[in-house]
Amino acid sequence: MGGIPVNRGRADSAALRTAIALLKRGEILALFPEGTRKRENRLECFLPGVGFLSLKASVPVVPAYIAEFGSFPGLRRRVAIRFGPPVLPVGTPDEMTKKILEAVRALAELK
């Protein structure tokens, strides 16, 4: 699926450079900004990499929320994905990350 290997637990500069290059070429990059999977369907904080990448590559982020399945969907089970309007790359990485988290939380509240 074209995944980028990431060394977890630290800033992986090689993965960041690869992601920025892809974004600058107009490619689409899917991220899971919480940095892990969880069994609870609860949004906590996002890691700042999503805001950093958006700002460095000067690309907007389309927030998405995967709803109604928990962390590990079974085979052939329907999954609902909600998308929101793009979040434009403005501010610091932390500010950008906070805006993205707020946009995803708004999607999570939709019923």
mmCIF file of N, CA, C and O in Angstrom:
data_model
loop_
_atom_site.group_PDB
_atom_site.id
_atom_site.type_symbol
_atom_site.label_atom_id
_atom_site.label_comp_id
_atom_site.label_asym_id
_atom_site.label_seq_id
_atom_site.Cartn_x
_atom_site.Cartn_y
_atom_site.Cartn_z
ATOM 1 N N MET A 1 0.814 -1.193 0.000
ATOM 2 C CA MET A 1 0.000 0.000 0.000
ATOM 3 C C MET A 1 0.856 1.254 0.000
ATOM 4 O O MET A 1 0.341 2.343 0.181
ATOM 5 N N GLY A 2 2.147 1.132 -0.155
ATOM 6 C CA GLY A 2 3.001 2.311 -0.238
ATOM 7 C C GLY A 2 3.301 2.934 1.112
ATOM 8 O O GLY A 2 3.533 4.131 1.196
ATOM 9 N N GLY A 3 3.292 2.148 2.172
ATOM 10 C CA GLY A 3 3.561 2.681 3.507
ATOM 11 C C GLY A 3 4.996 3.141 3.669
ATOM 12 O O GLY A 3 5.910 2.670 2.995
ATOM 13 N N ILE A 4 5.185 4.100 4.554
ATOM 14 C CA ILE A 4 6.517 4.601 4.890
ATOM 15 C C ILE A 4 6.879 4.043 6.259
ATOM 16 O O ILE A 4 6.175 4.317 7.234
ATOM 17 N N PRO A 5 7.957 3.275 6.350
ATOM 18 C CA PRO A 5 8.355 2.770 7.669
ATOM 19 C C PRO A 5 8.747 3.935 8.587
ATOM 20 O O PRO A 5 9.433 4.863 8.162
ATOM 21 N N VAL A 6 8.278 3.881 9.818
ATOM 22 C CA VAL A 6 8.563 4.940 10.790
ATOM 23 C C VAL A 6 9.165 4.308 12.032
ATOM 24 O O VAL A 6 8.637 3.334 12.559
ATOM 25 N N ASN A 7 10.271 4.873 12.482
ATOM 26 C CA ASN A 7 10.885 4.460 13.729
ATOM 27 C C ASN A 7 10.122 5.145 14.848
ATOM 28 O O ASN A 7 10.238 6.350 15.043
ATOM 29 N N ARG A 8 9.308 4.398 15.562
ATOM 30 C CA ARG A 8 8.449 4.994 16.587
ATOM 31 C C ARG A 8 9.234 5.375 17.829
ATOM 32 O O ARG A 8 10.277 4.817 18.116
ATOM 33 N N GLY A 9 8.700 6.344 18.559
ATOM 34 C CA GLY A 9 9.304 6.729 19.827
ATOM 35 C C GLY A 9 10.311 7.855 19.711
ATOM 36 O O GLY A 9 10.854 8.306 20.715
ATOM 37 N N ARG A 10 10.568 8.327 18.506
ATOM 38 C CA ARG A 10 11.489 9.460 18.305
ATOM 39 C C ARG A 10 11.134 10.104 16.973
ATOM 40 O O ARG A 10 10.385 9.550 16.186
ATOM 41 N N ALA A 11 11.693 11.287 16.734
ATOM 42 C CA ALA A 11 11.465 11.948 15.443
ATOM 43 C C ALA A 11 12.294 11.211 14.394
ATOM 44 O O ALA A 11 13.519 11.206 14.453
ATOM 45 N N ASP A 12 11.642 10.570 13.454
ATOM 46 C CA ASP A 12 12.322 9.811 12.405
ATOM 47 C C ASP A 12 12.528 10.734 11.204
ATOM 48 O O ASP A 12 11.640 10.907 10.378
ATOM 49 N N SER A 13 13.710 11.335 11.117
ATOM 50 C CA SER A 13 13.967 12.346 10.081
ATOM 51 C C SER A 13 13.875 11.763 8.669
ATOM 52 O O SER A 13 13.421 12.448 7.747
ATOM 53 N N ALA A 14 14.263 10.525 8.481
ATOM 54 C CA ALA A 14 14.165 9.918 7.145
ATOM 55 C C ALA A 14 12.711 9.773 6.728
ATOM 56 O O ALA A 14 12.343 10.079 5.588
ATOM 57 N N ALA A 15 11.849 9.326 7.647
ATOM 58 C CA ALA A 15 10.424 9.191 7.342
ATOM 59 C C ALA A 15 9.800 10.554 7.080
ATOM 60 O O ALA A 15 8.982 10.707 6.157
ATOM 61 N N LEU A 16 10.195 11.563 7.858
ATOM 62 C CA LEU A 16 9.676 12.919 7.646
ATOM 63 C C LEU A 16 10.084 13.465 6.285
ATOM 64 O O LEU A 16 9.263 14.050 5.569
ATOM 65 N N ARG A 17 11.349 13.275 5.915
ATOM 66 C CA ARG A 17 11.816 13.751 4.591
ATOM 67 C C ARG A 17 11.061 13.066 3.465
ATOM 68 O O ARG A 17 10.658 13.696 2.483
ATOM 69 N N THR A 18 10.845 11.771 3.595
ATOM 70 C CA THR A 18 10.098 11.025 2.577
ATOM 71 C C THR A 18 8.673 11.540 2.476
ATOM 72 O O THR A 18 8.153 11.777 1.376
ATOM 73 N N ALA A 19 8.020 11.746 3.616
ATOM 74 C CA ALA A 19 6.636 12.230 3.632
ATOM 75 C C ALA A 19 6.540 13.623 3.007
ATOM 76 O O ALA A 19 5.640 13.894 2.199
ATOM 77 N N ILE A 20 7.459 14.512 3.343
ATOM 78 C CA ILE A 20 7.452 15.872 2.787
ATOM 79 C C ILE A 20 7.645 15.824 1.275
ATOM 80 O O ILE A 20 6.954 16.526 0.528
ATOM 81 N N ALA A 21 8.558 14.996 0.811
ATOM 82 C CA ALA A 21 8.794 14.875 -0.637
ATOM 83 C C ALA A 21 7.536 14.381 -1.353
ATOM 84 O O ALA A 21 7.176 14.901 -2.421
ATOM 85 N N LEU A 22 6.865 13.399 -0.794
ATOM 86 C CA LEU A 22 5.627 12.894 -1.392
ATOM 87 C C LEU A 22 4.562 13.985 -1.462
ATOM 88 O O LEU A 22 3.901 14.165 -2.487
ATOM 89 N N LEU A 23 4.391 14.702 -0.372
ATOM 90 C CA LEU A 23 3.378 15.761 -0.328
ATOM 91 C C LEU A 23 3.687 16.874 -1.326
ATOM 92 O O LEU A 23 2.788 17.370 -2.004
ATOM 93 N N LYS A 24 4.951 17.249 -1.429
ATOM 94 C CA LYS A 24 5.334 18.309 -2.375
ATOM 95 C C LYS A 24 5.142 17.879 -3.827
ATOM 96 O O LYS A 24 4.969 18.718 -4.697
ATOM 97 N N ARG A 25 5.150 16.570 -4.085
ATOM 98 C CA ARG A 25 4.883 16.039 -5.433
ATOM 99 C C ARG A 25 3.394 15.925 -5.714
ATOM 100 O O ARG A 25 2.982 15.491 -6.785
ATOM 101 N N GLY A 26 2.570 16.257 -4.731
ATOM 102 C CA GLY A 26 1.138 16.186 -4.920
ATOM 103 C C GLY A 26 0.528 14.858 -4.538
ATOM 104 O O GLY A 26 -0.644 14.607 -4.819
ATOM 105 N N GLU A 27 1.300 13.991 -3.911
ATOM 106 C CA GLU A 27 0.785 12.693 -3.474
ATOM 107 C C GLU A 27 -0.111 12.871 -2.248
ATOM 108 O O GLU A 27 -0.028 13.868 -1.540
ATOM 109 N N ILE A 28 -0.924 11.884 -2.006
ATOM 110 C CA ILE A 28 -1.784 11.870 -0.816
ATOM 111 C C ILE A 28 -1.103 11.022 0.243
ATOM 112 O O ILE A 28 -0.575 9.949 -0.040
ATOM 113 N N LEU A 29 -1.131 11.505 1.472
ATOM 114 C CA LEU A 29 -0.500 10.798 2.584
ATOM 115 C C LEU A 29 -1.540 10.622 3.688
ATOM 116 O O LEU A 29 -2.139 11.601 4.141
ATOM 117 N N ALA A 30 -1.791 9.396 4.086
ATOM 118 C CA ALA A 30 -2.712 9.124 5.189
ATOM 119 C C ALA A 30 -1.894 8.943 6.461
ATOM 120 O O ALA A 30 -0.910 8.201 6.472
ATOM 121 N N LEU A 31 -2.296 9.636 7.507
ATOM 122 C CA LEU A 31 -1.602 9.555 8.795
ATOM 123 C C LEU A 31 -2.586 9.176 9.889
ATOM 124 O O LEU A 31 -3.768 9.501 9.813
ATOM 125 N N PHE A 32 -2.070 8.544 10.904
ATOM 126 C CA PHE A 32 -2.825 8.275 12.116
ATOM 127 C C PHE A 32 -2.119 9.065 13.217
ATOM 128 O O PHE A 32 -1.199 8.558 13.860
ATOM 129 N N PRO A 33 -2.528 10.333 13.405
ATOM 130 C CA PRO A 33 -1.745 11.254 14.232
ATOM 131 C C PRO A 33 -1.727 10.968 15.728
ATOM 132 O O PRO A 33 -0.979 11.611 16.442
ATOM 133 N N GLU A 34 -2.510 9.996 16.186
ATOM 134 C CA GLU A 34 -2.395 9.635 17.601
ATOM 135 C C GLU A 34 -1.160 8.765 17.836
ATOM 136 O O GLU A 34 -0.727 8.598 18.961
ATOM 137 N N GLY A 35 -0.626 8.202 16.772
ATOM 138 C CA GLY A 35 0.608 7.439 16.878
ATOM 139 C C GLY A 35 0.430 6.000 17.308
ATOM 140 O O GLY A 35 1.413 5.283 17.458
ATOM 141 N N THR A 36 -0.807 5.564 17.491
ATOM 142 C CA THR A 36 -1.044 4.189 17.910
ATOM 143 C C THR A 36 -2.507 3.825 17.671
ATOM 144 O O THR A 36 -3.325 4.693 17.386
ATOM 145 N N ARG A 37 -2.801 2.549 17.792
ATOM 146 C CA ARG A 37 -4.191 2.092 17.739
ATOM 147 C C ARG A 37 -4.668 1.899 19.168
ATOM 148 O O ARG A 37 -3.879 1.599 20.058
ATOM 149 N N LYS A 38 -5.979 2.058 19.351
ATOM 150 C CA LYS A 38 -6.552 1.894 20.684
ATOM 151 C C LYS A 38 -7.831 1.090 20.590
ATOM 152 O O LYS A 38 -8.491 1.092 19.564
ATOM 153 N N ARG A 39 -8.191 0.436 21.651
ATOM 154 C CA ARG A 39 -9.455 -0.293 21.683
ATOM 155 C C ARG A 39 -10.616 0.656 21.999
ATOM 156 O O ARG A 39 -11.732 0.409 21.599
ATOM 157 N N GLU A 40 -10.351 1.740 22.703
ATOM 158 C CA GLU A 40 -11.398 2.703 23.025
ATOM 159 C C GLU A 40 -11.604 3.631 21.834
ATOM 160 O O GLU A 40 -10.672 3.986 21.138
ATOM 161 N N ASN A 41 -12.836 4.040 21.647
ATOM 162 C CA ASN A 41 -13.156 4.962 20.560
ATOM 163 C C ASN A 41 -13.130 6.382 21.111
ATOM 164 O O ASN A 41 -14.125 7.086 21.120
ATOM 165 N N ARG A 42 -11.961 6.809 21.607
ATOM 166 C CA ARG A 42 -11.821 8.102 22.275
ATOM 167 C C ARG A 42 -10.604 8.834 21.699
ATOM 168 O O ARG A 42 -9.521 8.273 21.621
ATOM 169 N N LEU A 43 -10.803 10.093 21.302
ATOM 170 C CA LEU A 43 -9.696 10.891 20.780
ATOM 171 C C LEU A 43 -8.958 11.564 21.920
ATOM 172 O O LEU A 43 -9.576 12.223 22.761
ATOM 173 N N GLU A 44 -7.668 11.401 21.936
ATOM 174 C CA GLU A 44 -6.859 12.078 22.943
ATOM 175 C C GLU A 44 -6.019 13.119 22.218
ATOM 176 O O GLU A 44 -6.541 13.831 21.379
ATOM 177 N N CYS A 45 -4.747 13.205 22.470
ATOM 178 C CA CYS A 45 -3.929 14.199 21.787
ATOM 179 C C CYS A 45 -3.331 13.606 20.505
ATOM 180 O O CYS A 45 -3.219 12.395 20.359
ATOM 181 N N PHE A 46 -3.013 14.482 19.585
ATOM 182 C CA PHE A 46 -2.308 14.083 18.362
ATOM 183 C C PHE A 46 -0.838 14.430 18.531
ATOM 184 O O PHE A 46 -0.494 15.427 19.163
ATOM 185 N N LEU A 47 0.026 13.634 17.928
ATOM 186 C CA LEU A 47 1.447 13.955 17.907
ATOM 187 C C LEU A 47 1.662 15.108 16.926
ATOM 188 O O LEU A 47 0.929 15.241 15.937
ATOM 189 N N PRO A 48 2.656 15.972 17.151
ATOM 190 C CA PRO A 48 2.814 17.180 16.334
ATOM 191 C C PRO A 48 3.303 16.945 14.912
ATOM 192 O O PRO A 48 3.342 17.875 14.112
ATOM 193 N N GLY A 49 3.615 15.711 14.549
ATOM 194 C CA GLY A 49 4.110 15.442 13.199
ATOM 195 C C GLY A 49 3.137 15.835 12.110
ATOM 196 O O GLY A 49 3.533 16.319 11.050
ATOM 197 N N VAL A 50 1.836 15.677 12.349
ATOM 198 C CA VAL A 50 0.842 16.017 11.334
ATOM 199 C C VAL A 50 0.874 17.515 11.040
ATOM 200 O O VAL A 50 0.826 17.932 9.883
ATOM 201 N N GLY A 51 0.965 18.346 12.059
ATOM 202 C CA GLY A 51 1.057 19.793 11.852
ATOM 203 C C GLY A 51 2.373 20.190 11.203
ATOM 204 O O GLY A 51 2.414 21.042 10.306
ATOM 205 N N PHE A 52 3.449 19.560 11.637
ATOM 206 C CA PHE A 52 4.773 19.829 11.072
ATOM 207 C C PHE A 52 4.801 19.520 9.579
ATOM 208 O O PHE A 52 5.273 20.332 8.775
ATOM 209 N N LEU A 53 4.295 18.347 9.197
ATOM 210 C CA LEU A 53 4.302 17.959 7.780
ATOM 211 C C LEU A 53 3.463 18.902 6.930
ATOM 212 O O LEU A 53 3.873 19.289 5.835
ATOM 213 N N SER A 54 2.302 19.272 7.432
ATOM 214 C CA SER A 54 1.429 20.179 6.691
ATOM 215 C C SER A 54 2.129 21.517 6.430
ATOM 216 O O SER A 54 2.100 22.043 5.312
ATOM 217 N N LEU A 55 2.762 22.046 7.459
ATOM 218 C CA LEU A 55 3.437 23.339 7.326
ATOM 219 C C LEU A 55 4.679 23.246 6.436
ATOM 220 O O LEU A 55 4.900 24.101 5.582
ATOM 221 N N LYS A 56 5.500 22.220 6.628
ATOM 222 C CA LYS A 56 6.732 22.063 5.839
ATOM 223 C C LYS A 56 6.446 21.862 4.362
ATOM 224 O O LYS A 56 7.181 22.343 3.510
ATOM 225 N N ALA A 57 5.396 21.133 4.046
ATOM 226 C CA ALA A 57 5.058 20.857 2.646
ATOM 227 C C ALA A 57 4.065 21.876 2.088
ATOM 228 O O ALA A 57 3.754 21.836 0.902
ATOM 229 N N SER A 58 3.580 22.771 2.939
ATOM 230 C CA SER A 58 2.582 23.784 2.545
ATOM 231 C C SER A 58 1.349 23.149 1.912
ATOM 232 O O SER A 58 0.915 23.540 0.828
ATOM 233 N N VAL A 59 0.808 22.158 2.603
ATOM 234 C CA VAL A 59 -0.397 21.467 2.112
ATOM 235 C C VAL A 59 -1.460 21.455 3.204
ATOM 236 O O VAL A 59 -1.147 21.368 4.386
ATOM 237 N N PRO A 60 -2.728 21.525 2.809
ATOM 238 C CA PRO A 60 -3.794 21.421 3.801
ATOM 239 C C PRO A 60 -3.960 19.978 4.265
ATOM 240 O O PRO A 60 -3.504 19.044 3.608
ATOM 241 N N VAL A 61 -4.629 19.823 5.384
ATOM 242 C CA VAL A 61 -4.957 18.501 5.920
ATOM 243 C C VAL A 61 -6.462 18.321 5.813
ATOM 244 O O VAL A 61 -7.227 19.190 6.221
ATOM 245 N N VAL A 62 -6.881 17.194 5.246
ATOM 246 C CA VAL A 62 -8.303 16.847 5.211
ATOM 247 C C VAL A 62 -8.552 15.945 6.418
ATOM 248 O O VAL A 62 -8.102 14.800 6.441
ATOM 249 N N PRO A 63 -9.243 16.474 7.435
ATOM 250 C CA PRO A 63 -9.475 15.654 8.627
ATOM 251 C C PRO A 63 -10.425 14.504 8.323
ATOM 252 O O PRO A 63 -11.363 14.649 7.535
ATOM 253 N N ALA A 64 -10.146 13.368 8.931
ATOM 254 C CA ALA A 64 -10.990 12.185 8.743
ATOM 255 C C ALA A 64 -11.158 11.496 10.085
ATOM 256 O O ALA A 64 -10.249 11.489 10.919
ATOM 257 N N TYR A 65 -12.336 10.914 10.262
ATOM 258 C CA TYR A 65 -12.629 10.174 11.482
ATOM 259 C C TYR A 65 -13.197 8.814 11.093
ATOM 260 O O TYR A 65 -14.173 8.733 10.347
ATOM 261 N N ILE A 66 -12.573 7.765 11.567
ATOM 262 C CA ILE A 66 -13.054 6.405 11.310
ATOM 263 C C ILE A 66 -13.984 6.056 12.461
ATOM 264 O O ILE A 66 -13.559 5.973 13.611
ATOM 265 N N ALA A 67 -15.259 5.861 12.138
ATOM 266 C CA ALA A 67 -16.279 5.700 13.176
ATOM 267 C C ALA A 67 -16.833 4.284 13.238
ATOM 268 O O ALA A 67 -16.802 3.551 12.263
ATOM 269 N N GLU A 68 -17.342 3.945 14.408
ATOM 270 C CA GLU A 68 -18.204 2.776 14.593
ATOM 271 C C GLU A 68 -17.551 1.419 14.425
ATOM 272 O O GLU A 68 -18.185 0.500 13.986
ATOM 273 N N PHE A 69 -16.280 1.277 14.745
ATOM 274 C CA PHE A 69 -15.744 -0.083 14.651
ATOM 275 C C PHE A 69 -14.830 -0.457 15.796
ATOM 276 O O PHE A 69 -14.474 -1.619 15.939
ATOM 277 N N GLY A 70 -14.396 0.465 16.611
ATOM 278 C CA GLY A 70 -13.372 0.151 17.599
ATOM 279 C C GLY A 70 -12.027 0.168 16.893
ATOM 280 O O GLY A 70 -11.910 0.642 15.779
ATOM 281 N N SER A 71 -11.018 -0.372 17.479
ATOM 282 C CA SER A 71 -9.679 -0.297 16.899
ATOM 283 C C SER A 71 -9.390 -1.355 15.852
ATOM 284 O O SER A 71 -8.579 -1.160 14.982
ATOM 285 N N PHE A 72 -10.042 -2.523 15.960
ATOM 286 C CA PHE A 72 -9.692 -3.624 15.082
ATOM 287 C C PHE A 72 -10.941 -4.199 14.425
ATOM 288 O O PHE A 72 -11.561 -5.123 14.951
ATOM 289 N N PRO A 73 -11.334 -3.641 13.266
ATOM 290 C CA PRO A 73 -12.556 -4.137 12.625
ATOM 291 C C PRO A 73 -12.373 -5.568 12.134
ATOM 292 O O PRO A 73 -11.296 -5.972 11.741
ATOM 293 N N GLY A 74 -13.457 -6.342 12.178
ATOM 294 C CA GLY A 74 -13.421 -7.695 11.656
ATOM 295 C C GLY A 74 -13.457 -7.677 10.137
ATOM 296 O O GLY A 74 -13.741 -6.660 9.520
ATOM 297 N N LEU A 75 -13.169 -8.801 9.544
ATOM 298 C CA LEU A 75 -13.224 -8.905 8.092
ATOM 299 C C LEU A 75 -14.659 -8.707 7.619
ATOM 300 O O LEU A 75 -15.614 -9.136 8.275
ATOM 301 N N ARG A 76 -14.801 -8.065 6.491
ATOM 302 C CA ARG A 76 -16.107 -7.831 5.862
ATOM 303 C C ARG A 76 -17.072 -7.051 6.752
ATOM 304 O O ARG A 76 -18.272 -7.165 6.625
ATOM 305 N N ARG A 77 -16.546 -6.267 7.636
ATOM 306 C CA ARG A 77 -17.383 -5.429 8.485
ATOM 307 C C ARG A 77 -17.351 -4.017 7.936
ATOM 308 O O ARG A 77 -16.304 -3.519 7.552
ATOM 309 N N ARG A 78 -18.495 -3.373 7.895
ATOM 310 C CA ARG A 78 -18.562 -2.018 7.370
ATOM 311 C C ARG A 78 -17.901 -1.033 8.326
ATOM 312 O O ARG A 78 -18.021 -1.157 9.536
ATOM 313 N N VAL A 79 -17.240 -0.059 7.731
ATOM 314 C CA VAL A 79 -16.575 0.994 8.486
ATOM 315 C C VAL A 79 -17.072 2.324 7.943
ATOM 316 O O VAL A 79 -17.156 2.506 6.727
ATOM 317 N N ALA A 80 -17.399 3.248 8.831
ATOM 318 C CA ALA A 80 -17.830 4.585 8.406
ATOM 319 C C ALA A 80 -16.652 5.545 8.561
ATOM 320 O O ALA A 80 -16.007 5.570 9.605
ATOM 321 N N ILE A 81 -16.380 6.303 7.513
ATOM 322 C CA ILE A 81 -15.320 7.309 7.560
ATOM 323 C C ILE A 81 -15.950 8.659 7.261
ATOM 324 O O ILE A 81 -16.630 8.818 6.251
ATOM 325 N N ARG A 82 -15.728 9.610 8.144
ATOM 326 C CA ARG A 82 -16.243 10.968 7.959
ATOM 327 C C ARG A 82 -15.075 11.889 7.607
ATOM 328 O O ARG A 82 -14.031 11.840 8.258
ATOM 329 N N PHE A 83 -15.286 12.735 6.602
ATOM 330 C CA PHE A 83 -14.281 13.701 6.183
ATOM 331 C C PHE A 83 -14.787 15.110 6.433
ATOM 332 O O PHE A 83 -15.977 15.390 6.244
ATOM 333 N N GLY A 84 -13.883 16.000 6.814
ATOM 334 C CA GLY A 84 -14.235 17.396 7.043
ATOM 335 C C GLY A 84 -13.557 18.297 6.032
ATOM 336 O O GLY A 84 -12.766 17.841 5.204
ATOM 337 N N PRO A 85 -13.843 19.589 6.100
ATOM 338 C CA PRO A 85 -13.204 20.530 5.181
ATOM 339 C C PRO A 85 -11.703 20.633 5.485
ATOM 340 O O PRO A 85 -11.278 20.409 6.618
ATOM 341 N N PRO A 86 -10.907 20.963 4.481
ATOM 342 C CA PRO A 86 -9.455 21.067 4.686
ATOM 343 C C PRO A 86 -9.086 22.092 5.751
ATOM 344 O O PRO A 86 -9.732 23.132 5.890
ATOM 345 N N VAL A 87 -8.045 21.763 6.503
ATOM 346 C CA VAL A 87 -7.461 22.678 7.480
ATOM 347 C C VAL A 87 -6.212 23.243 6.814
ATOM 348 O O VAL A 87 -5.290 22.495 6.467
ATOM 349 N N LEU A 88 -6.201 24.563 6.604
ATOM 350 C CA LEU A 88 -5.090 25.199 5.886
ATOM 351 C C LEU A 88 -3.852 25.304 6.763
ATOM 352 O O LEU A 88 -3.958 25.525 7.975
ATOM 353 N N PRO A 89 -2.664 25.177 6.162
ATOM 354 C CA PRO A 89 -1.408 25.196 6.924
ATOM 355 C C PRO A 89 -1.020 26.604 7.377
ATOM 356 O O PRO A 89 -0.397 27.365 6.642
ATOM 357 N N VAL A 90 -1.403 26.939 8.615
ATOM 358 C CA VAL A 90 -1.117 28.257 9.184
ATOM 359 C C VAL A 90 -0.710 28.081 10.640
ATOM 360 O O VAL A 90 -1.310 27.283 11.355
ATOM 361 N N GLY A 91 0.289 28.827 11.078
ATOM 362 C CA GLY A 91 0.704 28.814 12.482
ATOM 363 C C GLY A 91 1.919 27.944 12.724
ATOM 364 O O GLY A 91 2.685 27.630 11.811
ATOM 365 N N THR A 92 2.073 27.533 13.958
ATOM 366 C CA THR A 92 3.180 26.662 14.354
ATOM 367 C C THR A 92 2.724 25.208 14.225
ATOM 368 O O THR A 92 1.524 24.941 14.128
ATOM 369 N N PRO A 93 3.658 24.252 14.248
ATOM 370 C CA PRO A 93 3.242 22.847 14.213
ATOM 371 C C PRO A 93 2.263 22.487 15.332
ATOM 372 O O PRO A 93 1.285 21.775 15.093
ATOM 373 N N ASP A 94 2.489 22.997 16.541
ATOM 374 C CA ASP A 94 1.580 22.689 17.646
ATOM 375 C C ASP A 94 0.198 23.298 17.420
ATOM 376 O O ASP A 94 -0.822 22.650 17.684
ATOM 377 N N GLU A 95 0.147 24.543 16.924
ATOM 378 C CA GLU A 95 -1.147 25.182 16.643
ATOM 379 C C GLU A 95 -1.889 24.435 15.537
ATOM 380 O O GLU A 95 -3.098 24.214 15.617
ATOM 381 N N MET A 96 -1.153 24.053 14.510
ATOM 382 C CA MET A 96 -1.749 23.334 13.388
ATOM 383 C C MET A 96 -2.297 21.981 13.860
ATOM 384 O O MET A 96 -3.413 21.595 13.521
ATOM 385 N N THR A 97 -1.523 21.279 14.652
ATOM 386 C CA THR A 97 -1.939 19.977 15.176
ATOM 387 C C THR A 97 -3.201 20.125 16.018
ATOM 388 O O THR A 97 -4.129 19.317 15.908
ATOM 389 N N LYS A 98 -3.271 21.180 16.830
ATOM 390 C CA LYS A 98 -4.452 21.424 17.658
ATOM 391 C C LYS A 98 -5.683 21.679 16.784
ATOM 392 O O LYS A 98 -6.768 21.166 17.061
ATOM 393 N N LYS A 99 -5.524 22.458 15.709
ATOM 394 C CA LYS A 99 -6.647 22.729 14.800
ATOM 395 C C LYS A 99 -7.144 21.437 14.146
ATOM 396 O O LYS A 99 -8.350 21.229 13.989
ATOM 397 N N ILE A 100 -6.213 20.573 13.773
ATOM 398 C CA ILE A 100 -6.588 19.299 13.138
ATOM 399 C C ILE A 100 -7.330 18.419 14.135
ATOM 400 O O ILE A 100 -8.365 17.828 13.814
ATOM 401 N N LEU A 101 -6.831 18.338 15.366
ATOM 402 C CA LEU A 101 -7.490 17.551 16.409
ATOM 403 C C LEU A 101 -8.911 18.066 16.644
ATOM 404 O O LEU A 101 -9.860 17.275 16.745
ATOM 405 N N GLU A 102 -9.082 19.379 16.710
ATOM 406 C CA GLU A 102 -10.414 19.956 16.917
ATOM 407 C C GLU A 102 -11.344 19.596 15.750
ATOM 408 O O GLU A 102 -12.518 19.291 15.966
ATOM 409 N N ALA A 103 -10.813 19.621 14.525
ATOM 410 C CA ALA A 103 -11.629 19.273 13.352
ATOM 411 C C ALA A 103 -12.051 17.809 13.386
ATOM 412 O O ALA A 103 -13.195 17.469 13.073
ATOM 413 N N VAL A 104 -11.155 16.925 13.804
ATOM 414 C CA VAL A 104 -11.486 15.495 13.892
ATOM 415 C C VAL A 104 -12.472 15.262 15.039
ATOM 416 O O VAL A 104 -13.403 14.463 14.901
ATOM 417 N N ARG A 105 -12.291 15.953 16.154
ATOM 418 C CA ARG A 105 -13.251 15.818 17.262
ATOM 419 C C ARG A 105 -14.652 16.239 16.826
ATOM 420 O O ARG A 105 -15.633 15.614 17.226
ATOM 421 N N ALA A 106 -14.746 17.288 16.020
ATOM 422 C CA ALA A 106 -16.062 17.724 15.521
ATOM 423 C C ALA A 106 -16.691 16.631 14.662
ATOM 424 O O ALA A 106 -17.894 16.398 14.738
ATOM 425 N N LEU A 107 -15.882 15.942 13.864
ATOM 426 C CA LEU A 107 -16.395 14.836 13.037
ATOM 427 C C LEU A 107 -16.848 13.675 13.922
ATOM 428 O O LEU A 107 -17.838 13.001 13.628
ATOM 429 N N ALA A 108 -16.133 13.439 15.011
ATOM 430 C CA ALA A 108 -16.462 12.341 15.914
ATOM 431 C C ALA A 108 -17.791 12.577 16.618
ATOM 432 O O ALA A 108 -18.492 11.618 16.961
ATOM 433 N N GLU A 109 -18.163 13.830 16.804
ATOM 434 C CA GLU A 109 -19.403 14.156 17.507
ATOM 435 C C GLU A 109 -20.631 14.021 16.618
ATOM 436 O O GLU A 109 -21.748 14.001 17.128
ATOM 437 N N LEU A 110 -20.457 13.930 15.303
ATOM 438 C CA LEU A 110 -21.593 13.779 14.383
ATOM 439 C C LEU A 110 -22.231 12.410 14.600
ATOM 440 O O LEU A 110 -21.540 11.423 14.773
ATOM 441 N N LYS A 111 -23.505 12.361 14.549
ATOM 442 C CA LYS A 111 -24.207 11.066 14.701
ATOM 443 C C LYS A 111 -24.962 10.735 13.453
ATOM 444 O O LYS A 111 -25.408 11.472 12.700
#
